[in-house]
PDB file of C-alpha atoms in Angstrom:
ATOM      1  CA  UNK A   1       0.000   0.000   0.000  1.00 53.00           C
ATOM      2  CA  UNK A   2       1.488   3.408  -0.954  1.00 60.00           C
ATOM      3  CA  UNK A   3       2.540   5.696   1.893  1.00 69.00           C
ATOM      4  CA  UNK A   4       0.908   9.073   2.268  1.00 69.00           C
ATOM      5  CA  UNK A   5       3.035  12.154   1.718  1.00 85.00           C
ATOM      6  CA  UNK A   6       3.168  14.726   4.518  1.00 85.00           C
ATOM      7  CA  UNK A   7       0.940  17.066   2.513  1.00 88.00           C
ATOM      8  CA  UNK A   8      -1.574  14.288   1.895  1.00 88.00           C
ATOM      9  CA  UNK A   9      -1.523  13.373   5.610  1.00 88.00           C
ATOM     10  CA  UNK A  10      -2.351  16.984   6.508  1.00 89.00           C
ATOM     11  CA  UNK A  11      -5.210  17.041   4.002  1.00 91.00           C
ATOM     12  CA  UNK A  12      -6.547  13.786   5.421  1.00 92.00           C
ATOM     13  CA  UNK A  13      -6.267  15.106   9.001  1.00 92.00           C
ATOM     14  CA  UNK A  14      -8.133  18.260   7.948  1.00 90.00           C
ATOM     15  CA  UNK A  15     -10.838  16.137   6.300  1.00 93.00           C
ATOM     16  CA  UNK A  16     -11.238  14.162   9.527  1.00 95.00           C
ATOM     17  CA  UNK A  17     -11.310  17.204  11.824  1.00 92.00           C
ATOM     18  CA  UNK A  18     -13.827  18.988   9.594  1.00 91.00           C
ATOM     19  CA  UNK A  19     -16.052  15.891   9.721  1.00 94.00           C
ATOM     20  CA  UNK A  20     -15.597  15.755  13.508  1.00 92.00           C
ATOM     21  CA  UNK A  21     -16.622  19.404  13.899  1.00 88.00           C
ATOM     22  CA  UNK A  22     -19.777  18.771  11.840  1.00 90.00           C
ATOM     23  CA  UNK A  23     -20.627  15.704  13.950  1.00 92.00           C
ATOM     24  CA  UNK A  24     -19.842  17.413  17.267  1.00 88.00           C
ATOM     25  CA  UNK A  25     -21.959  20.375  16.213  1.00 86.00           C
ATOM     26  CA  UNK A  26     -24.902  18.224  15.166  1.00 90.00           C
ATOM     27  CA  UNK A  27     -24.790  15.465  17.818  1.00 89.00           C
ATOM     28  CA  UNK A  28     -22.747  16.879  20.698  1.00 85.00           C
ATOM     29  CA  UNK A  29     -19.361  15.717  21.922  1.00 83.00           C
ATOM     30  CA  UNK A  30     -20.661  12.941  24.109  1.00 83.00           C
ATOM     31  CA  UNK A  31     -23.100  11.470  21.561  1.00 89.00           C
ATOM     32  CA  UNK A  32     -20.660  11.539  18.662  1.00 92.00           C
ATOM     33  CA  UNK A  33     -18.849   8.266  18.070  1.00 92.00           C
ATOM     34  CA  UNK A  34     -15.838   7.464  15.962  1.00 93.00           C
ATOM     35  CA  UNK A  35     -18.290   5.569  13.722  1.00 94.00           C
ATOM     36  CA  UNK A  36     -20.209   8.833  13.187  1.00 95.00           C
ATOM     37  CA  UNK A  37     -17.013  10.647  12.237  1.00 95.00           C
ATOM     38  CA  UNK A  38     -16.022   7.769   9.953  1.00 94.00           C
ATOM     39  CA  UNK A  39     -19.360   7.969   8.132  1.00 96.00           C
ATOM     40  CA  UNK A  40     -19.238  11.776   7.921  1.00 95.00           C
ATOM     41  CA  UNK A  41     -15.685  11.824   6.577  1.00 94.00           C
ATOM     42  CA  UNK A  42     -16.201   8.997   4.075  1.00 94.00           C
ATOM     43  CA  UNK A  43     -13.018   7.345   5.335  1.00 93.00           C
ATOM     44  CA  UNK A  44     -12.441   4.021   7.026  1.00 93.00           C
ATOM     45  CA  UNK A  45     -12.215   3.590  10.782  1.00 93.00           C
ATOM     46  CA  UNK A  46      -8.605   2.484  10.289  1.00 92.00           C
ATOM     47  CA  UNK A  47      -7.842   5.752   8.528  1.00 90.00           C
ATOM     48  CA  UNK A  48      -9.310   7.732  11.424  1.00 94.00           C
ATOM     49  CA  UNK A  49      -7.218   5.795  13.942  1.00 93.00           C
ATOM     50  CA  UNK A  50      -4.126   6.129  11.764  1.00 92.00           C
ATOM     51  CA  UNK A  51      -4.318   9.883  12.372  1.00 93.00           C
ATOM     52  CA  UNK A  52      -5.936  10.140  15.839  1.00 93.00           C
ATOM     53  CA  UNK A  53      -5.679   7.872  18.881  1.00 92.00           C
ATOM     54  CA  UNK A  54      -9.148   8.632  20.214  1.00 89.00           C
ATOM     55  CA  UNK A  55     -11.997  11.121  20.324  1.00 86.00           C
ATOM     56  CA  UNK A  56     -10.124  13.386  22.771  1.00 82.00           C
ATOM     57  CA  UNK A  57      -7.394  13.779  20.146  1.00 87.00           C
ATOM     58  CA  UNK A  58     -10.063  14.758  17.632  1.00 87.00           C
ATOM     59  CA  UNK A  59     -11.543  17.311  20.038  1.00 84.00           C
ATOM     60  CA  UNK A  60      -8.078  18.789  20.523  1.00 83.00           C
ATOM     61  CA  UNK A  61      -7.374  18.836  16.778  1.00 86.00           C
ATOM     62  CA  UNK A  62     -10.758  20.461  16.126  1.00 83.00           C
ATOM     63  CA  UNK A  63     -10.094  23.166  18.707  1.00 79.00           C
ATOM     64  CA  UNK A  64      -6.634  23.765  17.272  1.00 79.00           C
ATOM     65  CA  UNK A  65      -8.019  24.012  13.736  1.00 80.00           C
ATOM     66  CA  UNK A  66     -10.524  26.659  14.816  1.00 78.00           C
ATOM     67  CA  UNK A  67      -7.815  28.534  16.723  1.00 74.00           C
ATOM     68  CA  UNK A  68      -5.496  28.376  13.707  1.00 79.00           C
ATOM     69  CA  UNK A  69      -8.132  30.198  11.642  1.00 79.00           C
ATOM     70  CA  UNK A  70      -8.386  32.948  14.259  1.00 79.00           C
ATOM     71  CA  UNK A  71      -4.581  33.096  14.603  1.00 78.00           C
ATOM     72  CA  UNK A  72      -4.156  33.740  10.895  1.00 81.00           C
ATOM     73  CA  UNK A  73      -6.721  36.546  10.919  1.00 82.00           C
ATOM     74  CA  UNK A  74      -5.353  38.125  14.109  1.00 84.00           C
ATOM     75  CA  UNK A  75      -1.803  37.881  12.792  1.00 82.00           C
ATOM     76  CA  UNK A  76      -2.842  39.694   9.625  1.00 85.00           C
ATOM     77  CA  UNK A  77      -4.548  42.412  11.679  1.00 87.00           C
ATOM     78  CA  UNK A  78      -1.501  42.903  13.926  1.00 84.00           C
ATOM     79  CA  UNK A  79       0.874  42.999  10.940  1.00 87.00           C
ATOM     80  CA  UNK A  80      -1.110  45.557   8.973  1.00 88.00           C
ATOM     81  CA  UNK A  81       0.013  49.172   8.822  1.00 90.00           C
ATOM     82  CA  UNK A  82      -3.198  50.244  10.568  1.00 91.00           C
ATOM     83  CA  UNK A  83      -4.427  47.450  12.868  1.00 92.00           C
ATOM     84  CA  UNK A  84      -8.087  47.731  13.848  1.00 94.00           C
ATOM     85  CA  UNK A  85      -8.967  49.509  17.078  1.00 96.00           C
ATOM     86  CA  UNK A  86     -10.402  47.267  19.834  1.00 97.00           C
ATOM     87  CA  UNK A  87     -14.036  47.909  18.871  1.00 97.00           C
ATOM     88  CA  UNK A  88     -13.373  47.100  15.227  1.00 95.00           C
ATOM     89  CA  UNK A  89     -11.288  44.061  16.204  1.00 95.00           C
ATOM     90  CA  UNK A  90     -14.181  42.734  18.284  1.00 96.00           C
ATOM     91  CA  UNK A  91     -16.656  43.433  15.466  1.00 95.00           C
ATOM     92  CA  UNK A  92     -14.470  41.523  12.993  1.00 92.00           C
ATOM     93  CA  UNK A  93     -14.007  38.585  15.366  1.00 92.00           C
ATOM     94  CA  UNK A  94     -17.746  38.406  16.017  1.00 93.00           C
ATOM     95  CA  UNK A  95     -18.562  38.628  12.304  1.00 92.00           C
ATOM     96  CA  UNK A  96     -16.285  35.638  11.668  1.00 89.00           C
ATOM     97  CA  UNK A  97     -18.020  33.353  14.195  1.00 90.00           C
ATOM     98  CA  UNK A  98     -19.179  30.135  12.576  1.00 88.00           C
ATOM     99  CA  UNK A  99     -22.311  28.833  14.383  1.00 92.00           C
ATOM    100  CA  UNK A 100     -21.246  25.170  14.080  1.00 87.00           C
ATOM    101  CA  UNK A 101     -17.813  25.953  15.500  1.00 85.00           C
ATOM    102  CA  UNK A 102     -19.451  28.020  18.268  1.00 89.00           C
ATOM    103  CA  UNK A 103     -21.639  25.050  19.259  1.00 88.00           C
ATOM    104  CA  UNK A 104     -18.588  22.782  19.379  1.00 86.00           C
ATOM    105  CA  UNK A 105     -16.675  25.369  21.390  1.00 85.00           C
ATOM    106  CA  UNK A 106     -19.400  25.694  24.001  1.00 88.00           C
ATOM    107  CA  UNK A 107     -19.793  21.915  24.249  1.00 87.00           C
ATOM    108  CA  UNK A 108     -16.038  21.643  24.714  1.00 85.00           C
ATOM    109  CA  UNK A 109     -16.174  24.227  27.521  1.00 87.00           C
ATOM    110  CA  UNK A 110     -18.849  22.153  29.254  1.00 87.00           C
ATOM    111  CA  UNK A 111     -16.824  18.969  28.897  1.00 83.00           C
ATOM    112  CA  UNK A 112     -13.798  20.828  30.305  1.00 87.00           C
ATOM    113  CA  UNK A 113     -15.523  21.119  33.681  1.00 92.00           C
ATOM    114  CA  UNK A 114     -15.341  17.349  34.245  1.00 90.00           C
ATOM    115  CA  UNK A 115     -12.647  16.021  31.900  1.00 84.00           C
ATOM    116  CA  UNK A 116      -9.055  16.996  32.809  1.00 87.00           C
ATOM    117  CA  UNK A 117      -7.710  16.339  29.289  1.00 80.00           C
ATOM    118  CA  UNK A 118     -10.366  18.555  27.694  1.00 82.00           C
ATOM    119  CA  UNK A 119      -9.885  21.142  30.469  1.00 89.00           C
ATOM    120  CA  UNK A 120      -6.214  21.456  29.535  1.00 87.00           C
ATOM    121  CA  UNK A 121      -7.121  21.900  25.859  1.00 82.00           C
ATOM    122  CA  UNK A 122      -9.698  24.606  26.592  1.00 85.00           C
ATOM    123  CA  UNK A 123      -7.443  26.559  28.952  1.00 89.00           C
ATOM    124  CA  UNK A 124      -4.587  26.389  26.443  1.00 87.00           C
ATOM    125  CA  UNK A 125      -6.793  27.519  23.540  1.00 84.00           C
ATOM    126  CA  UNK A 126      -8.295  30.435  25.498  1.00 87.00           C
ATOM    127  CA  UNK A 127      -4.861  31.521  26.725  1.00 89.00           C
ATOM    128  CA  UNK A 128      -3.415  31.374  23.206  1.00 86.00           C
ATOM    129  CA  UNK A 129      -6.337  33.334  21.769  1.00 88.00           C
ATOM    130  CA  UNK A 130      -6.020  35.929  24.539  1.00 91.00           C
ATOM    131  CA  UNK A 131      -2.301  36.339  23.730  1.00 92.00           C
ATOM    132  CA  UNK A 132      -3.084  36.836  20.035  1.00 90.00           C
ATOM    133  CA  UNK A 133      -5.741  39.457  20.822  1.00 94.00           C
ATOM    134  CA  UNK A 134      -3.245  41.163  23.137  1.00 95.00           C
ATOM    135  CA  UNK A 135      -0.657  41.219  20.325  1.00 93.00           C
ATOM    136  CA  UNK A 136      -3.199  42.791  17.984  1.00 94.00           C
ATOM    137  CA  UNK A 137      -4.182  45.460  20.525  1.00 96.00           C
ATOM    138  CA  UNK A 138      -0.500  46.143  21.233  1.00 96.00           C
ATOM    139  CA  UNK A 139       0.141  46.613  17.510  1.00 94.00           C
ATOM    140  CA  UNK A 140      -2.772  49.066  17.319  1.00 96.00           C
ATOM    141  CA  UNK A 141      -1.463  51.026  20.306  1.00 97.00           C
ATOM    142  CA  UNK A 142       2.025  51.233  18.754  1.00 96.00           C
ATOM    143  CA  UNK A 143       1.148  51.809  15.094  1.00 94.00           C
ATOM    144  CA  UNK A 144      -2.002  53.926  15.377  1.00 95.00           C
ATOM    145  CA  UNK A 145      -1.940  55.457  18.846  1.00 96.00           C
ATOM    146  CA  UNK A 146       1.864  55.911  18.677  1.00 96.00           C
ATOM    147  CA  UNK A 147       2.643  54.563  22.160  1.00 97.00           C
ATOM    148  CA  UNK A 148       6.086  53.237  23.014  1.00 98.00           C
ATOM    149  CA  UNK A 149       6.175  49.423  22.730  1.00 97.00           C
ATOM    150  CA  UNK A 150       6.664  48.845  26.478  1.00 97.00           C
ATOM    151  CA  UNK A 151       3.778  51.133  27.409  1.00 97.00           C
ATOM    152  CA  UNK A 152       1.617  49.635  24.650  1.00 97.00           C
ATOM    153  CA  UNK A 153       2.198  46.084  25.947  1.00 96.00           C
ATOM    154  CA  UNK A 154       1.225  47.163  29.452  1.00 97.00           C
ATOM    155  CA  UNK A 155      -1.894  49.051  28.353  1.00 97.00           C
ATOM    156  CA  UNK A 156      -2.939  46.280  25.949  1.00 97.00           C
ATOM    157  CA  UNK A 157      -3.576  43.701  28.687  1.00 96.00           C
ATOM    158  CA  UNK A 158      -6.860  45.034  30.149  1.00 97.00           C
ATOM    159  CA  UNK A 159      -8.138  46.141  26.736  1.00 97.00           C
ATOM    160  CA  UNK A 160      -7.408  42.759  25.164  1.00 96.00           C
ATOM    161  CA  UNK A 161      -8.976  40.960  28.120  1.00 96.00           C
ATOM    162  CA  UNK A 162     -12.224  42.898  27.609  1.00 97.00           C
ATOM    163  CA  UNK A 163     -12.204  42.206  23.854  1.00 96.00           C
ATOM    164  CA  UNK A 164     -11.604  38.486  24.505  1.00 94.00           C
ATOM    165  CA  UNK A 165     -14.323  38.305  27.169  1.00 95.00           C
ATOM    166  CA  UNK A 166     -16.880  40.012  24.926  1.00 96.00           C
ATOM    167  CA  UNK A 167     -15.897  37.727  22.045  1.00 94.00           C
ATOM    168  CA  UNK A 168     -16.386  34.618  24.209  1.00 93.00           C
ATOM    169  CA  UNK A 169     -19.775  35.931  25.362  1.00 96.00           C
ATOM    170  CA  UNK A 170     -20.829  36.436  21.735  1.00 96.00           C
ATOM    171  CA  UNK A 171     -19.571  32.942  20.901  1.00 93.00           C
ATOM    172  CA  UNK A 172     -21.870  31.574  23.605  1.00 94.00           C
ATOM    173  CA  UNK A 173     -24.841  33.589  22.332  1.00 96.00           C
ATOM    174  CA  UNK A 174     -24.202  32.418  18.772  1.00 95.00           C
ATOM    175  CA  UNK A 175     -24.090  28.793  19.931  1.00 92.00           C
ATOM    176  CA  UNK A 176     -27.324  29.193  21.882  1.00 93.00           C
ATOM    177  CA  UNK A 177     -29.124  30.912  19.002  1.00 92.00           C
ATOM    178  CA  UNK A 178     -27.894  28.769  16.123  1.00 78.00           C
ATOM    179  CA  UNK A 179     -30.293  26.527  14.192  1.00 74.00           C
ATOM    180  CA  UNK A 180     -29.026  23.222  15.647  1.00 64.00           C
ATOM    181  CA  UNK A 181     -29.430  24.376  19.262  1.00 54.00           C
ATOM    182  CA  UNK A 182     -32.440  23.120  21.211  1.00 56.00           C
ATOM    183  CA  UNK A 183     -35.181  25.765  21.437  1.00 53.00           C
ATOM    184  CA  UNK A 184     -33.399  28.059  19.016  1.00 50.00           C
ATOM    185  CA  UNK A 185     -35.627  30.633  17.324  1.00 49.00           C
ATOM    186  CA  UNK A 186     -35.362  28.696  14.049  1.00 44.00           C
ATOM    187  CA  UNK A 187     -36.526  25.434  15.631  1.00 41.00           C
ATOM    188  CA  UNK A 188     -39.301  27.127  17.584  1.00 41.00           C
ATOM    189  CA  UNK A 189     -40.573  28.789  14.426  1.00 42.00           C
ATOM    190  CA  UNK A 190     -40.660  25.454  12.613  1.00 39.00           C
ATOM    191  CA  UNK A 191     -42.402  23.636  15.489  1.00 37.00           C
TER     192      UNK A 191
END
């Protein structure tokens, strides 16, 4: 059997994590099985296990994939000549929220309260996102507000924390109001 190239392995891993996110969003973390992810991805169970040891690995990979998307966007904002101010940064982050990813994120937060492995993933992801938001706010303070880098880093902390907290609150609201959520406005209207 031919071996997969590194690029092909990454494509396959992405295919699996995207299928996992769809399943987690639709069925919930607890009710999603590897068999569900296998069916959703169109791959064999052996292929899933060749890339991931278990469902916890898939949850971690899914969270990292979502964070990677935000990291790319935040990195672009911070690197631009005129990074967005905190209000605009928050508006852009909120506009980019994917309801399916929001549902998976909120489910992952819930699982983090009882599962130490998931807890570590969630804390790491939130901390990494907070650091990226802080970098973006720091860049805005330096490039637009013309503060010295040391002062900008110091002043960025509370501003970035507020942006991150408001973003997480909006993520929760999006998850609660999305079409696949129980008692969402869409489901109530169709009942």
